[in-house]
Each structure stands twice: as C-alpha cells, then as structure tokens.
Short mmCIF file of C-alpha atoms in Angstrom, two decimals:
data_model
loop_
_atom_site.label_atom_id
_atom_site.label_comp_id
_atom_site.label_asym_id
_atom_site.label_seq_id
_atom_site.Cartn_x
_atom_site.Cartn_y
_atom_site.Cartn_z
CA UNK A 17 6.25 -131.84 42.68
CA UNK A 18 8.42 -130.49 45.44
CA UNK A 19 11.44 -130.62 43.21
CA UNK A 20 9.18 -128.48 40.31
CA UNK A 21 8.54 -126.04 43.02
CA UNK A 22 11.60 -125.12 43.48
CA UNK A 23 12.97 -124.61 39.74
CA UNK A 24 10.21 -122.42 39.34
CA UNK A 25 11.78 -120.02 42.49
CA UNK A 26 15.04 -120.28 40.84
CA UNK A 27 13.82 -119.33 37.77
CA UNK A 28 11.99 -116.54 38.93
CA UNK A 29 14.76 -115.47 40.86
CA UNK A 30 17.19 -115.86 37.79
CA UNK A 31 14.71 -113.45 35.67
CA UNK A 32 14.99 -110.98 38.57
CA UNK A 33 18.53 -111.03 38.74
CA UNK A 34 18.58 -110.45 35.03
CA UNK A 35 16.61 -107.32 34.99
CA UNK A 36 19.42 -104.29 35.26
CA UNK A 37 19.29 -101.11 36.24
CA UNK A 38 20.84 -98.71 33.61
CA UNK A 39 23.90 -97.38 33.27
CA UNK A 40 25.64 -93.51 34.46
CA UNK A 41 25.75 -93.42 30.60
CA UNK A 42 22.09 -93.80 29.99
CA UNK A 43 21.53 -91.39 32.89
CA UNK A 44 24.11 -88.86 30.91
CA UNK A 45 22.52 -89.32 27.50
CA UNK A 46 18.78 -88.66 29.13
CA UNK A 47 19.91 -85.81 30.94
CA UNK A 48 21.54 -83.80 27.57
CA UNK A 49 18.33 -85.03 25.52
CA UNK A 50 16.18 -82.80 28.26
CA UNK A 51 18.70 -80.45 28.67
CA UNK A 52 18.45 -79.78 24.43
CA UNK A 53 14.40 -80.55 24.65
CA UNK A 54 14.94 -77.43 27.31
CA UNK A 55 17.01 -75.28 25.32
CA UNK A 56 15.01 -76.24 22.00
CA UNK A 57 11.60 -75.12 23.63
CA UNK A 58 13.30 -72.14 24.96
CA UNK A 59 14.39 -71.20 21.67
CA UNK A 60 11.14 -71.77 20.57
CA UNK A 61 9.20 -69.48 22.30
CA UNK A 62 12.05 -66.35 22.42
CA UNK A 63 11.62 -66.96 18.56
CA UNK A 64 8.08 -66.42 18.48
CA UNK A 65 8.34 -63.51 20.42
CA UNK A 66 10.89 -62.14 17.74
CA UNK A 67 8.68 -63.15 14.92
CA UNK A 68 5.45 -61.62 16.92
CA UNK A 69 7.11 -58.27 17.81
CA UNK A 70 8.75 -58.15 13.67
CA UNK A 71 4.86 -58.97 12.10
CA UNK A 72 3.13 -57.01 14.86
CA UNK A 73 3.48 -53.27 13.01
CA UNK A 74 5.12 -52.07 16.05
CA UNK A 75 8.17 -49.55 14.96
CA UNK A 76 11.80 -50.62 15.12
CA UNK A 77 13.76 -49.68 18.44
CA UNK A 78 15.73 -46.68 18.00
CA UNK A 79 18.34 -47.75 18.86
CA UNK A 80 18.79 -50.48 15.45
CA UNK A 81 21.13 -48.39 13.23
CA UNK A 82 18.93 -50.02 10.22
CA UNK A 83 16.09 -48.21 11.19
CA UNK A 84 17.38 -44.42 12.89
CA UNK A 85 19.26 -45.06 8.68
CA UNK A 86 15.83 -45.36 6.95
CA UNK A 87 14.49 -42.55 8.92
CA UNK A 88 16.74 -39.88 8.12
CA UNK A 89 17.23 -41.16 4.46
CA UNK A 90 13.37 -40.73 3.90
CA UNK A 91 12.60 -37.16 3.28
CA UNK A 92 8.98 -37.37 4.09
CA UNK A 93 9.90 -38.34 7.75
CA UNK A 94 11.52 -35.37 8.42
CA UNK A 95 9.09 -32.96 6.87
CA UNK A 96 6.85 -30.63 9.17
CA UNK A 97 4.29 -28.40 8.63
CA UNK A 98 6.46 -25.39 9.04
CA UNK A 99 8.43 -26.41 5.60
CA UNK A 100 5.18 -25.54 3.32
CA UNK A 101 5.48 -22.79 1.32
CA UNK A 102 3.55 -19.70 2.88
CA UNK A 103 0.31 -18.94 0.63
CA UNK A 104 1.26 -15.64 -1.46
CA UNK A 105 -0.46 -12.73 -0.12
CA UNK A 106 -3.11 -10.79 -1.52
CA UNK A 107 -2.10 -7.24 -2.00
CA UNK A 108 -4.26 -5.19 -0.86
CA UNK A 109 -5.76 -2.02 -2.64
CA UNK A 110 -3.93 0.99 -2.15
CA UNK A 111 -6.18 3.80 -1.67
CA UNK A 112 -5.99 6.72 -3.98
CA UNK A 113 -7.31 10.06 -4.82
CA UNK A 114 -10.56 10.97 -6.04
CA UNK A 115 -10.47 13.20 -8.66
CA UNK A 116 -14.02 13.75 -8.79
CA UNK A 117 -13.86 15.25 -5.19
CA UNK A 118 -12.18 17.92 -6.01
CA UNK A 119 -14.30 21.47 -7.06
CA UNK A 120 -13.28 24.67 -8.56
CA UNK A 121 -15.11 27.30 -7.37
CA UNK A 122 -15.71 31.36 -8.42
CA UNK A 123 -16.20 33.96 -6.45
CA UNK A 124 -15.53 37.86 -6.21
CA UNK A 125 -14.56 40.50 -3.75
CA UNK A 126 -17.29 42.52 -3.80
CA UNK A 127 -20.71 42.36 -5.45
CA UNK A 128 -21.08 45.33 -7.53
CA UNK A 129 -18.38 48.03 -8.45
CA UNK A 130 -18.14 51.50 -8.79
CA UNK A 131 -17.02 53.15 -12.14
CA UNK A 132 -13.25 53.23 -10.82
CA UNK A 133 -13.00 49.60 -9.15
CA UNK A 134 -11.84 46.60 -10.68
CA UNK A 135 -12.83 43.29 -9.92
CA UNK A 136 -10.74 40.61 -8.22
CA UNK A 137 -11.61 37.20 -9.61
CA UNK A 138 -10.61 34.85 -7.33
CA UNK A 139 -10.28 30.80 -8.05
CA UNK A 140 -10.54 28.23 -5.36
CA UNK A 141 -9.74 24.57 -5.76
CA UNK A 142 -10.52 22.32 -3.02
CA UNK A 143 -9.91 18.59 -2.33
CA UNK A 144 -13.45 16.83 -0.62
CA UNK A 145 -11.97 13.48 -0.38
CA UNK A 146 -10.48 11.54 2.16
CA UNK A 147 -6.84 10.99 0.54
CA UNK A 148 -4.50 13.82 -0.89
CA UNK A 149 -4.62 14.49 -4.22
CA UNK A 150 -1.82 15.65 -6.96
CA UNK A 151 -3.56 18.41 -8.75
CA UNK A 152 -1.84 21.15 -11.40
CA UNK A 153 -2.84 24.52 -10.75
CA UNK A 154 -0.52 26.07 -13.52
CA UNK A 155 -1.39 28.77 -15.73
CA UNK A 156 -1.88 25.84 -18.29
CA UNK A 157 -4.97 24.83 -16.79
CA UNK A 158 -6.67 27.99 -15.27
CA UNK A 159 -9.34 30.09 -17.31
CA UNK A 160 -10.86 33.09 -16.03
CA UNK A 161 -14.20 33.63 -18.37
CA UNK A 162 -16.55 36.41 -17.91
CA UNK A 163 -19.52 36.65 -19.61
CA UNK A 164 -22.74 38.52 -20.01
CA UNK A 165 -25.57 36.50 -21.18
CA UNK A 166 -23.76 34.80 -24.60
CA UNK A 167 -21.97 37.68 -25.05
CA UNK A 168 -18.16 36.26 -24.16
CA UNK A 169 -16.18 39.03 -22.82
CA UNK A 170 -12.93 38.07 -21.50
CA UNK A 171 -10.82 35.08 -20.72
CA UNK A 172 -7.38 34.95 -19.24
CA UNK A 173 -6.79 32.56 -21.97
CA UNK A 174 -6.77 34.95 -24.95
CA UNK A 175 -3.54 37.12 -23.81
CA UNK A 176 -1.88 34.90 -21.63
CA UNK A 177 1.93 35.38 -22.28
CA UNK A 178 3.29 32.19 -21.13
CA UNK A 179 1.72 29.00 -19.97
CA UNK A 180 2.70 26.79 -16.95
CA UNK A 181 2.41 23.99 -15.08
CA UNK A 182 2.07 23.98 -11.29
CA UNK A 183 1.73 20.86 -9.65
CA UNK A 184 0.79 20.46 -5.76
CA UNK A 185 -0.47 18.70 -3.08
CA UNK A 186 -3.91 19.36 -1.73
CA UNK A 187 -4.26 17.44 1.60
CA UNK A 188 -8.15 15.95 1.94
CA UNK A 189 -10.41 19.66 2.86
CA UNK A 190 -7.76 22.14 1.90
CA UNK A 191 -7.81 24.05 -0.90
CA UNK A 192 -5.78 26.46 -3.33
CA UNK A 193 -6.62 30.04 -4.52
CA UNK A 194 -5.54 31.85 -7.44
CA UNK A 195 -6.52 35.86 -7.93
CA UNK A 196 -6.70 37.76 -10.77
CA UNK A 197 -7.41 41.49 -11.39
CA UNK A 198 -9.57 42.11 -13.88
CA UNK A 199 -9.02 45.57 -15.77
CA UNK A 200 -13.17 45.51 -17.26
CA UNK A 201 -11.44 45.21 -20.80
CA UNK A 202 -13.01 42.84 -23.59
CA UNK A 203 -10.74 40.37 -24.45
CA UNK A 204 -11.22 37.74 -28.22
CA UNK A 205 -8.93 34.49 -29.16
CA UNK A 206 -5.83 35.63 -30.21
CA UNK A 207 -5.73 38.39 -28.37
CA UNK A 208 -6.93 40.69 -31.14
CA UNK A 209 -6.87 44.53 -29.73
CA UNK A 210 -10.41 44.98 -28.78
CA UNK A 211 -11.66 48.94 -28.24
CA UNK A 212 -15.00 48.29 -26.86
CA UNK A 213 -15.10 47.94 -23.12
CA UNK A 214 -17.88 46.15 -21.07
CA UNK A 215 -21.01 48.00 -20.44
CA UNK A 216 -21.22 49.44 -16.64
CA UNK A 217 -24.31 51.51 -15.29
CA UNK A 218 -25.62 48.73 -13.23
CA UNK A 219 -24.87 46.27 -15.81
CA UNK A 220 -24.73 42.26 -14.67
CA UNK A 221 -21.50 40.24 -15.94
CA UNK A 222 -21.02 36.26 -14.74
CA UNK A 223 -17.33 35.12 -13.89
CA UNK A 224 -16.73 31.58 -14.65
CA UNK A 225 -13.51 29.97 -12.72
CA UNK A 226 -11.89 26.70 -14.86
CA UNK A 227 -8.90 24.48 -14.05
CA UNK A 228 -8.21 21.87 -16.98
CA UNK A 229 -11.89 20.10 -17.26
CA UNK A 230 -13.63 21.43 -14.08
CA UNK A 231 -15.89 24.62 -14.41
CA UNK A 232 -17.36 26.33 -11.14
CA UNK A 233 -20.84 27.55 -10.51
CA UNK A 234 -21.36 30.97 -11.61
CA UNK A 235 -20.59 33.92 -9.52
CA UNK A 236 -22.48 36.69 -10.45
CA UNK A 237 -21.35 40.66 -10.13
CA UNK A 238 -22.57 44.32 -10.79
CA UNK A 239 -20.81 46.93 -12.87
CA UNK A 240 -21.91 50.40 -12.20
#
C-alpha cells in the first residue's frame, strides 16, 4: 500500500513537471495579435468617423481642392442678388400743355367814338394752365371780325396782303396782344372795293377777336 502511495506522488509530481510555461515566442506572437486587435479597432472607429462626417450633409472643408473646384465651377454658387437684372422703369408721363387753357379775348380802347376816331381792336391770348404752351400768333391765324347784328362788316381776313406764321412761347398766366387800327371801312371776301361805310350816329358794332379755332366773347363799341 505504502509502495502505491508513493507512485502516485511521483506521478503527480511527473504531471507537474510536465506542465510548461510558454515560450518568449508565444509571448511575441500574443503581444503583435493585440498590438493589430489595437490598431484594427483604432482603425475602426477613425473610419466611422470618416464615413459619419462624409454621410452626415455637413459641407466639405475648404481647404479640399475637390470641393473650393466644384464651387467656383458651379455658376449658381457664385450668383447674388445684385446680378438680377434691374426691373425696367416705368416712364413716367411728361406733362404737357393744355390747349384748352388758353383764351382769346376782344377788347377796345375806348367805348364809343367820335366821328373822327378810329377804333383800336386789340387781341389778347393768354395761357391759364400750369405748363407753357407753343402757340402761333401769325397773321395766318388772327381774324379781326366786326359785326353789327348779321350784318358782317369787316374782317382783317378779306385784304390781308400776306399771311404768316408766328410761333411763341406763352409761359403759364402770360399772355400776347396784337392791335389793329380799324379805319370804320366795310370790308367783303376778296377784298372787293366796298363804298358804303359803317353807319355812325350812336350806332352799336360788335368786334370779334379769333386766333386759328378760338373766338373771344364779344366786345361791344359805339360809333357816333
């Protein structure tokens, strides 16, 4: 039994001496499989930080010559509001004369004449408006017309020698006068000699002052 005993110590000290402890080699080979486990994790996770930051939307650095190239290639990225085309402008109305504002009017230089006194017709044009307006006072557009009831018995019209235009300027409330001296003949169209002459003795005549289309009120006188 004793003898049993003690093969069973040696054998248990035979399996102990036959368990080994490993080898610098084994401790080389485990140290570069966690030093690439290391590097392979670390690689890992800088990659998904690379793949996170290129899905993520976010814009490329500026300083990747790829991108700062795609920018200025694309037109629309270097557009600005200042590169629209400014809306046309409306042109605005240009104020102008009104014709209808401006009024012929008649008048004399005295209301009733002796036997030896003449009559000075006078016409007036004025401008009422607010702008200037281009108007012809020529010969070709004044008429001096007196007349005594329908009787028609002189124009300027029916003798005038020449006929001319005269256009001017009348500033808004100015005006321009033209005179005439009549010499209490009768007058017809054509200027046909005439040897009546216009009643007087307190007789009533009306002068009528025209310029092209516009006639004045009637200014009424006394022939004596």
């Amino acid at each position: 039994m004793g003898g049993h005993g003690n093969s069973s110590r040696g054998s248990t000290t035979a399996s102990g001496s036959s368990t080994r402890k490993p080898s610098p080699a084994v401790y080389r080979r485990r140290r570069l499989f966690l030093v690439v486990a290391l590097l392979m994790v670390i690689g890992l996770v800088v990659g998904g930080f690379s793949l996170a930051g290129a899905f993520s939307g976010q814009p490329a650095s500026s300083t990747d010559p790829a991108a700062g190239a795609t920018a200025s290639a694309d037109p629309s990225s270097q557009a600005s509001p200042s590169a629209a085309p400014d809306p046309t402008p409306t042109p605005s109305a240009t104020p102008t004369c009104n014709q209808n504002l401006v009024t012929v009017s008649a008048s004399t230089d005295k209301a009733a004449y002796g036997p030896d006194e003449n009559p000075l017709l006078t016409l007036k044009v004025t401008n009422g408006g607010t702008m200037p307006c281009e108007v012809n006072i020529g010969t070709s557009q004044m008429e001096f017309l007196v007349t005594s009831g329908a009787d028609r018995i002189f124009s300027s019209k029916d003798c005038q020698a020449k006929s001319e235009d005269l256009v001017k300027i009348i500033a808004p409330g100015a005006s321009e006068t033209a005179n005439f001296p009549w010499p209490r003949n009768r007058t017809v169209e054509g200027c046909q000699p005439v040897e009546a002459k216009p009643g007087a003795g307190g007789a009533y005549y009306i002068y009528t002052a025209k310029l092209g289309s516009k006639a004045s009120p009637k200014a009424v006188f006394q022939l004596n």
